[in-house]
Amino acid sequence: PRDGNPAACFALLDTERREVTMVRVPYDHEETTRKIQASGLPGWLGMRLKIGR
């Protein structure tokens, strides 16, 4: 989600209980940003990861 939190996020869906649980997973967004920039992709893509937007 673009909520200002740079951690990766995924959802767990429990259909029996009819519940959705959001799970945050930390990762090295700085390294990912460096790889994005090194690949020639626009720098703003990496910046979005850093700020979670």
mmJSON file of the N, C-alpha and C atoms, coordinates in Angstrom:
{"data_MODEL":{"atom_site":{
"group_PDB":["ATOM","ATOM","ATOM","ATOM","ATOM","ATOM","ATOM","ATOM","ATOM","ATOM","ATOM","ATOM","ATOM","ATOM","ATOM","ATOM","ATOM","ATOM","ATOM","ATOM","ATOM","ATOM","ATOM","ATOM","ATOM","ATOM","ATOM","ATOM","ATOM","ATOM","ATOM","ATOM","ATOM","ATOM","ATOM","ATOM","ATOM","ATOM","ATOM","ATOM","ATOM","ATOM","ATOM","ATOM","ATOM","ATOM","ATOM","ATOM","ATOM","ATOM","ATOM","ATOM","ATOM","ATOM","ATOM","ATOM","ATOM","ATOM","ATOM","ATOM","ATOM","ATOM","ATOM","ATOM","ATOM","ATOM","ATOM","ATOM","ATOM","ATOM","ATOM","ATOM","ATOM","ATOM","ATOM","ATOM","ATOM","ATOM","ATOM","ATOM","ATOM","ATOM","ATOM","ATOM","ATOM","ATOM","ATOM","ATOM","ATOM","ATOM","ATOM","ATOM","ATOM","ATOM","ATOM","ATOM","ATOM","ATOM","ATOM","ATOM","ATOM","ATOM","ATOM","ATOM","ATOM","ATOM","ATOM","ATOM","ATOM","ATOM","ATOM","ATOM","ATOM","ATOM","ATOM","ATOM","ATOM","ATOM","ATOM","ATOM","ATOM","ATOM","ATOM","ATOM","ATOM","ATOM","ATOM","ATOM","ATOM","ATOM","ATOM","ATOM","ATOM","ATOM","ATOM","ATOM","ATOM","ATOM","ATOM","ATOM","ATOM","ATOM","ATOM","ATOM","ATOM","ATOM","ATOM","ATOM","ATOM","ATOM","ATOM","ATOM","ATOM","ATOM","ATOM","ATOM","ATOM","ATOM","ATOM"],
"id":[1,2,3,4,5,6,7,8,9,10,11,12,13,14,15,16,17,18,19,20,21,22,23,24,25,26,27,28,29,30,31,32,33,34,35,36,37,38,39,40,41,42,43,44,45,46,47,48,49,50,51,52,53,54,55,56,57,58,59,60,61,62,63,64,65,66,67,68,69,70,71,72,73,74,75,76,77,78,79,80,81,82,83,84,85,86,87,88,89,90,91,92,93,94,95,96,97,98,99,100,101,102,103,104,105,106,107,108,109,110,111,112,113,114,115,116,117,118,119,120,121,122,123,124,125,126,127,128,129,130,131,132,133,134,135,136,137,138,139,140,141,142,143,144,145,146,147,148,149,150,151,152,153,154,155,156,157,158,159],
"type_symbol":["N","C","C","N","C","C","N","C","C","N","C","C","N","C","C","N","C","C","N","C","C","N","C","C","N","C","C","N","C","C","N","C","C","N","C","C","N","C","C","N","C","C","N","C","C","N","C","C","N","C","C","N","C","C","N","C","C","N","C","C","N","C","C","N","C","C","N","C","C","N","C","C","N","C","C","N","C","C","N","C","C","N","C","C","N","C","C","N","C","C","N","C","C","N","C","C","N","C","C","N","C","C","N","C","C","N","C","C","N","C","C","N","C","C","N","C","C","N","C","C","N","C","C","N","C","C","N","C","C","N","C","C","N","C","C","N","C","C","N","C","C","N","C","C","N","C","C","N","C","C","N","C","C","N","C","C","N","C","C"],
"label_atom_id":["N","CA","C","N","CA","C","N","CA","C","N","CA","C","N","CA","C","N","CA","C","N","CA","C","N","CA","C","N","CA","C","N","CA","C","N","CA","C","N","CA","C","N","CA","C","N","CA","C","N","CA","C","N","CA","C","N","CA","C","N","CA","C","N","CA","C","N","CA","C","N","CA","C","N","CA","C","N","CA","C","N","CA","C","N","CA","C","N","CA","C","N","CA","C","N","CA","C","N","CA","C","N","CA","C","N","CA","C","N","CA","C","N","CA","C","N","CA","C","N","CA","C","N","CA","C","N","CA","C","N","CA","C","N","CA","C","N","CA","C","N","CA","C","N","CA","C","N","CA","C","N","CA","C","N","CA","C","N","CA","C","N","CA","C","N","CA","C","N","CA","C","N","CA","C","N","CA","C","N","CA","C","N","CA","C"],
"label_alt_id":[null,null,null,null,null,null,null,null,null,null,null,null,null,null,null,null,null,null,null,null,null,null,null,null,null,null,null,null,null,null,null,null,null,null,null,null,null,null,null,null,null,null,null,null,null,null,null,null,null,null,null,null,null,null,null,null,null,null,null,null,null,null,null,null,null,null,null,null,null,null,null,null,null,null,null,null,null,null,null,null,null,null,null,null,null,null,null,null,null,null,null,null,null,null,null,null,null,null,null,null,null,null,null,null,null,null,null,null,null,null,null,null,null,null,null,null,null,null,null,null,null,null,null,null,null,null,null,null,null,null,null,null,null,null,null,null,null,null,null,null,null,null,null,null,null,null,null,null,null,null,null,null,null,null,null,null,null,null,null],
"label_comp_id":["PRO","PRO","PRO","ARG","ARG","ARG","ASP","ASP","ASP","GLY","GLY","GLY","ASN","ASN","ASN","PRO","PRO","PRO","ALA","ALA","ALA","ALA","ALA","ALA","CYS","CYS","CYS","PHE","PHE","PHE","ALA","ALA","ALA","LEU","LEU","LEU","LEU","LEU","LEU","ASP","ASP","ASP","THR","THR","THR","GLU","GLU","GLU","ARG","ARG","ARG","ARG","ARG","ARG","GLU","GLU","GLU","VAL","VAL","VAL","THR","THR","THR","MET","MET","MET","VAL","VAL","VAL","ARG","ARG","ARG","VAL","VAL","VAL","PRO","PRO","PRO","TYR","TYR","TYR","ASP","ASP","ASP","HIS","HIS","HIS","GLU","GLU","GLU","GLU","GLU","GLU","THR","THR","THR","THR","THR","THR","ARG","ARG","ARG","LYS","LYS","LYS","ILE","ILE","ILE","GLN","GLN","GLN","ALA","ALA","ALA","SER","SER","SER","GLY","GLY","GLY","LEU","LEU","LEU","PRO","PRO","PRO","GLY","GLY","GLY","TRP","TRP","TRP","LEU","LEU","LEU","GLY","GLY","GLY","MET","MET","MET","ARG","ARG","ARG","LEU","LEU","LEU","LYS","LYS","LYS","ILE","ILE","ILE","GLY","GLY","GLY","ARG","ARG","ARG"],
"label_asym_id":["A","A","A","A","A","A","A","A","A","A","A","A","A","A","A","A","A","A","A","A","A","A","A","A","A","A","A","A","A","A","A","A","A","A","A","A","A","A","A","A","A","A","A","A","A","A","A","A","A","A","A","A","A","A","A","A","A","A","A","A","A","A","A","A","A","A","A","A","A","A","A","A","A","A","A","A","A","A","A","A","A","A","A","A","A","A","A","A","A","A","A","A","A","A","A","A","A","A","A","A","A","A","A","A","A","A","A","A","A","A","A","A","A","A","A","A","A","A","A","A","A","A","A","A","A","A","A","A","A","A","A","A","A","A","A","A","A","A","A","A","A","A","A","A","A","A","A","A","A","A","A","A","A","A","A","A","A","A","A"],
"label_entity_id":["1","1","1","1","1","1","1","1","1","1","1","1","1","1","1","1","1","1","1","1","1","1","1","1","1","1","1","1","1","1","1","1","1","1","1","1","1","1","1","1","1","1","1","1","1","1","1","1","1","1","1","1","1","1","1","1","1","1","1","1","1","1","1","1","1","1","1","1","1","1","1","1","1","1","1","1","1","1","1","1","1","1","1","1","1","1","1","1","1","1","1","1","1","1","1","1","1","1","1","1","1","1","1","1","1","1","1","1","1","1","1","1","1","1","1","1","1","1","1","1","1","1","1","1","1","1","1","1","1","1","1","1","1","1","1","1","1","1","1","1","1","1","1","1","1","1","1","1","1","1","1","1","1","1","1","1","1","1","1"],
"label_seq_id":[1,1,1,2,2,2,3,3,3,4,4,4,5,5,5,6,6,6,7,7,7,8,8,8,9,9,9,10,10,10,11,11,11,12,12,12,13,13,13,14,14,14,15,15,15,16,16,16,17,17,17,18,18,18,19,19,19,20,20,20,21,21,21,22,22,22,23,23,23,24,24,24,25,25,25,26,26,26,27,27,27,28,28,28,29,29,29,30,30,30,31,31,31,32,32,32,33,33,33,34,34,34,35,35,35,36,36,36,37,37,37,38,38,38,39,39,39,40,40,40,41,41,41,42,42,42,43,43,43,44,44,44,45,45,45,46,46,46,47,47,47,48,48,48,49,49,49,50,50,50,51,51,51,52,52,52,53,53,53],
"pdbx_PDB_ins_code":[null,null,null,null,null,null,null,null,null,null,null,null,null,null,null,null,null,null,null,null,null,null,null,null,null,null,null,null,null,null,null,null,null,null,null,null,null,null,null,null,null,null,null,null,null,null,null,null,null,null,null,null,null,null,null,null,null,null,null,null,null,null,null,null,null,null,null,null,null,null,null,null,null,null,null,null,null,null,null,null,null,null,null,null,null,null,null,null,null,null,null,null,null,null,null,null,null,null,null,null,null,null,null,null,null,null,null,null,null,null,null,null,null,null,null,null,null,null,null,null,null,null,null,null,null,null,null,null,null,null,null,null,null,null,null,null,null,null,null,null,null,null,null,null,null,null,null,null,null,null,null,null,null,null,null,null,null,null,null],
"Cartn_x":[0.822,0.0,0.859,0.332,1.047,0.622,1.099,0.668,1.812,2.975,4.115,4.996,4.649,5.446,6.179,7.527,8.261,8.356,7.858,7.916,7.011,7.4,6.532,5.286,4.204,2.95,2.203,1.56,0.675,-0.519,-1.556,-2.781,-2.991,-3.451,-3.869,-5.39,-6.011,-7.465,-7.918,-8.702,-9.291,-10.769,-11.126,-12.507,-13.479,-12.998,-13.885,-14.28,-13.322,-13.595,-14.03,-13.879,-14.196,-13.364,-12.04,-11.098,-9.96,-9.493,-8.308,-7.282,-6.069,-4.989,-3.873,-3.496,-2.394,-1.101,-0.073,1.206,2.299,3.128,4.255,5.534,6.377,7.652,8.754,9.708,10.801,11.709,12.278,13.257,14.186,15.282,16.286,15.858,15.014,14.528,15.632,16.673,17.808,18.526,18.773,19.434,18.555,17.266,16.345,16.346,16.383,16.438,17.716,18.843,20.11,20.023,19.426,19.303,18.382,17.331,16.428,17.191,17.943,18.698,19.783,20.46,21.528,20.985,19.722,19.141,18.747,18.783,18.411,16.949,16.208,14.813,14.77,13.66,13.555,13.784,14.528,14.858,13.652,12.556,11.374,10.779,11.029,10.51,11.144,12.44,13.123,12.727,12.539,12.147,10.788,9.887,8.569,8.691,9.644,9.847,10.348,11.259,11.825,10.771,9.869,8.882,7.547,7.413,6.176,4.981,5.229,4.143,4.12],
"Cartn_y":[-1.203,0.0,1.257,2.283,3.568,4.401,3.959,4.587,5.194,5.365,5.951,4.95,3.689,2.633,1.886,1.91,1.292,-0.231,-0.865,-2.328,-2.95,-4.137,-4.884,-5.302,-5.53,-5.872,-6.9,-7.833,-8.761,-9.048,-9.623,-9.906,-11.407,-11.822,-13.2,-13.199,-14.045,-14.12,-15.428,-15.335,-16.502,-16.509,-17.363,-17.379,-17.972,-18.879,-19.464,-18.437,-17.64,-16.617,-15.296,-15.198,-13.968,-12.802,-13.066,-12.07,-11.859,-10.638,-10.291,-9.731,-10.27,-9.8,-9.257,-8.008,-7.403,-7.696,-8.149,-8.515,-7.641,-7.039,-6.219,-7.029,-6.879,-7.595,-6.588,-6.409,-5.488,-6.05,-5.182,-5.573,-4.393,-4.644,-3.608,-2.735,-1.754,-0.893,0.0,0.261,1.052,0.291,-0.986,-1.809,-1.931,-2.107,-2.199,-0.901,0.232,1.535,1.667,1.232,1.283,0.432,-0.733,-1.611,-1.009,-0.351,0.318,1.402,2.216,3.298,2.751,1.674,1.082,0.472,0.071,-0.562,0.454,1.739,2.778,3.187,2.585,2.988,4.373,5.066,6.402,6.383,7.36,7.441,7.551,8.128,8.292,6.949,5.895,4.575,4.108,4.29,3.929,4.823,6.104,7.04,6.657,6.181,5.769,4.632,3.728,2.628,3.141,4.104,4.652,5.315,6.041,6.797,6.065,4.922,4.158,4.818,5.5,6.18,5.799],
"Cartn_z":[0.0,0.0,0.0,-0.489,-0.531,0.672,1.84,3.085,3.878,3.24,3.927,4.643,4.62,5.245,4.138,4.118,3.017,3.078,4.138,4.227,3.168,2.705,1.797,2.574,1.862,2.518,1.677,2.372,1.68,2.574,1.982,2.726,2.84,4.008,4.229,4.305,3.505,3.468,4.097,5.15,5.806,5.439,4.5,4.014,5.026,5.867,6.876,7.933,8.359,9.372,8.758,7.447,6.716,7.249,7.326,7.829,6.838,6.794,6.019,6.997,6.939,7.799,6.921,7.161,6.429,7.181,6.456,7.054,6.445,7.283,6.827,6.926,5.916,5.867,5.552,6.467,6.17,5.077,4.293,3.281,3.045,2.377,2.137,0.959,1.229,0.147,-0.393,0.409,-0.086,-1.206,-0.998,-2.021,-3.257,-3.059,-4.19,-4.979,-4.282,-4.941,-5.766,-5.2,-5.953,-7.223,-7.128,-8.3,-9.355,-8.914,-9.856,-10.606,-9.877,-10.507,-11.426,-11.014,-11.828,-13.115,-13.1,-14.286,-15.352,-14.981,-15.935,-15.848,-14.923,-14.738,-14.097,-14.229,-13.647,-12.135,-11.638,-10.223,-9.31,-9.812,-8.964,-8.554,-9.329,-8.945,-7.639,-7.511,-6.276,-5.119,-5.39,-4.339,-3.756,-4.592,-4.097,-3.098,-3.326,-2.383,-1.041,-1.084,0.155,1.029,0.398,1.173,1.311,0.661,0.78,0.122,-0.989,-1.714,-3.164],
"occupancy":[1.0,1.0,1.0,1.0,1.0,1.0,1.0,1.0,1.0,1.0,1.0,1.0,1.0,1.0,1.0,1.0,1.0,1.0,1.0,1.0,1.0,1.0,1.0,1.0,1.0,1.0,1.0,1.0,1.0,1.0,1.0,1.0,1.0,1.0,1.0,1.0,1.0,1.0,1.0,1.0,1.0,1.0,1.0,1.0,1.0,1.0,1.0,1.0,1.0,1.0,1.0,1.0,1.0,1.0,1.0,1.0,1.0,1.0,1.0,1.0,1.0,1.0,1.0,1.0,1.0,1.0,1.0,1.0,1.0,1.0,1.0,1.0,1.0,1.0,1.0,1.0,1.0,1.0,1.0,1.0,1.0,1.0,1.0,1.0,1.0,1.0,1.0,1.0,1.0,1.0,1.0,1.0,1.0,1.0,1.0,1.0,1.0,1.0,1.0,1.0,1.0,1.0,1.0,1.0,1.0,1.0,1.0,1.0,1.0,1.0,1.0,1.0,1.0,1.0,1.0,1.0,1.0,1.0,1.0,1.0,1.0,1.0,1.0,1.0,1.0,1.0,1.0,1.0,1.0,1.0,1.0,1.0,1.0,1.0,1.0,1.0,1.0,1.0,1.0,1.0,1.0,1.0,1.0,1.0,1.0,1.0,1.0,1.0,1.0,1.0,1.0,1.0,1.0,1.0,1.0,1.0,1.0,1.0,1.0],
"B_iso_or_equiv":[0.0,0.0,0.0,0.0,0.0,0.0,0.0,0.0,0.0,0.0,0.0,0.0,0.0,0.0,0.0,0.0,0.0,0.0,0.0,0.0,0.0,0.0,0.0,0.0,0.0,0.0,0.0,0.0,0.0,0.0,0.0,0.0,0.0,0.0,0.0,0.0,0.0,0.0,0.0,0.0,0.0,0.0,0.0,0.0,0.0,0.0,0.0,0.0,0.0,0.0,0.0,0.0,0.0,0.0,0.0,0.0,0.0,0.0,0.0,0.0,0.0,0.0,0.0,0.0,0.0,0.0,0.0,0.0,0.0,0.0,0.0,0.0,0.0,0.0,0.0,0.0,0.0,0.0,0.0,0.0,0.0,0.0,0.0,0.0,0.0,0.0,0.0,0.0,0.0,0.0,0.0,0.0,0.0,0.0,0.0,0.0,0.0,0.0,0.0,0.0,0.0,0.0,0.0,0.0,0.0,0.0,0.0,0.0,0.0,0.0,0.0,0.0,0.0,0.0,0.0,0.0,0.0,0.0,0.0,0.0,0.0,0.0,0.0,0.0,0.0,0.0,0.0,0.0,0.0,0.0,0.0,0.0,0.0,0.0,0.0,0.0,0.0,0.0,0.0,0.0,0.0,0.0,0.0,0.0,0.0,0.0,0.0,0.0,0.0,0.0,0.0,0.0,0.0,0.0,0.0,0.0,0.0,0.0,0.0],
"pdbx_formal_charge":[null,null,null,null,null,null,null,null,null,null,null,null,null,null,null,null,null,null,null,null,null,null,null,null,null,null,null,null,null,null,null,null,null,null,null,null,null,null,null,null,null,null,null,null,null,null,null,null,null,null,null,null,null,null,null,null,null,null,null,null,null,null,null,null,null,null,null,null,null,null,null,null,null,null,null,null,null,null,null,null,null,null,null,null,null,null,null,null,null,null,null,null,null,null,null,null,null,null,null,null,null,null,null,null,null,null,null,null,null,null,null,null,null,null,null,null,null,null,null,null,null,null,null,null,null,null,null,null,null,null,null,null,null,null,null,null,null,null,null,null,null,null,null,null,null,null,null,null,null,null,null,null,null,null,null,null,null,null,null],
"auth_seq_id":[1,1,1,2,2,2,3,3,3,4,4,4,5,5,5,6,6,6,7,7,7,8,8,8,9,9,9,10,10,10,11,11,11,12,12,12,13,13,13,14,14,14,15,15,15,16,16,16,17,17,17,18,18,18,19,19,19,20,20,20,21,21,21,22,22,22,23,23,23,24,24,24,25,25,25,26,26,26,27,27,27,28,28,28,29,29,29,30,30,30,31,31,31,32,32,32,33,33,33,34,34,34,35,35,35,36,36,36,37,37,37,38,38,38,39,39,39,40,40,40,41,41,41,42,42,42,43,43,43,44,44,44,45,45,45,46,46,46,47,47,47,48,48,48,49,49,49,50,50,50,51,51,51,52,52,52,53,53,53],
"auth_comp_id":["PRO","PRO","PRO","ARG","ARG","ARG","ASP","ASP","ASP","GLY","GLY","GLY","ASN","ASN","ASN","PRO","PRO","PRO","ALA","ALA","ALA","ALA","ALA","ALA","CYS","CYS","CYS","PHE","PHE","PHE","ALA","ALA","ALA","LEU","LEU","LEU","LEU","LEU","LEU","ASP","ASP","ASP","THR","THR","THR","GLU","GLU","GLU","ARG","ARG","ARG","ARG","ARG","ARG","GLU","GLU","GLU","VAL","VAL","VAL","THR","THR","THR","MET","MET","MET","VAL","VAL","VAL","ARG","ARG","ARG","VAL","VAL","VAL","PRO","PRO","PRO","TYR","TYR","TYR","ASP","ASP","ASP","HIS","HIS","HIS","GLU","GLU","GLU","GLU","GLU","GLU","THR","THR","THR","THR","THR","THR","ARG","ARG","ARG","LYS","LYS","LYS","ILE","ILE","ILE","GLN","GLN","GLN","ALA","ALA","ALA","SER","SER","SER","GLY","GLY","GLY","LEU","LEU","LEU","PRO","PRO","PRO","GLY","GLY","GLY","TRP","TRP","TRP","LEU","LEU","LEU","GLY","GLY","GLY","MET","MET","MET","ARG","ARG","ARG","LEU","LEU","LEU","LYS","LYS","LYS","ILE","ILE","ILE","GLY","GLY","GLY","ARG","ARG","ARG"],
"auth_asym_id":["A","A","A","A","A","A","A","A","A","A","A","A","A","A","A","A","A","A","A","A","A","A","A","A","A","A","A","A","A","A","A","A","A","A","A","A","A","A","A","A","A","A","A","A","A","A","A","A","A","A","A","A","A","A","A","A","A","A","A","A","A","A","A","A","A","A","A","A","A","A","A","A","A","A","A","A","A","A","A","A","A","A","A","A","A","A","A","A","A","A","A","A","A","A","A","A","A","A","A","A","A","A","A","A","A","A","A","A","A","A","A","A","A","A","A","A","A","A","A","A","A","A","A","A","A","A","A","A","A","A","A","A","A","A","A","A","A","A","A","A","A","A","A","A","A","A","A","A","A","A","A","A","A","A","A","A","A","A","A"],
"auth_atom_id":["N","CA","C","N","CA","C","N","CA","C","N","CA","C","N","CA","C","N","CA","C","N","CA","C","N","CA","C","N","CA","C","N","CA","C","N","CA","C","N","CA","C","N","CA","C","N","CA","C","N","CA","C","N","CA","C","N","CA","C","N","CA","C","N","CA","C","N","CA","C","N","CA","C","N","CA","C","N","CA","C","N","CA","C","N","CA","C","N","CA","C","N","CA","C","N","CA","C","N","CA","C","N","CA","C","N","CA","C","N","CA","C","N","CA","C","N","CA","C","N","CA","C","N","CA","C","N","CA","C","N","CA","C","N","CA","C","N","CA","C","N","CA","C","N","CA","C","N","CA","C","N","CA","C","N","CA","C","N","CA","C","N","CA","C","N","CA","C","N","CA","C","N","CA","C","N","CA","C","N","CA","C","N","CA","C"],
"pdbx_PDB_model_num":[1,1,1,1,1,1,1,1,1,1,1,1,1,1,1,1,1,1,1,1,1,1,1,1,1,1,1,1,1,1,1,1,1,1,1,1,1,1,1,1,1,1,1,1,1,1,1,1,1,1,1,1,1,1,1,1,1,1,1,1,1,1,1,1,1,1,1,1,1,1,1,1,1,1,1,1,1,1,1,1,1,1,1,1,1,1,1,1,1,1,1,1,1,1,1,1,1,1,1,1,1,1,1,1,1,1,1,1,1,1,1,1,1,1,1,1,1,1,1,1,1,1,1,1,1,1,1,1,1,1,1,1,1,1,1,1,1,1,1,1,1,1,1,1,1,1,1,1,1,1,1,1,1,1,1,1,1,1,1]
}}}
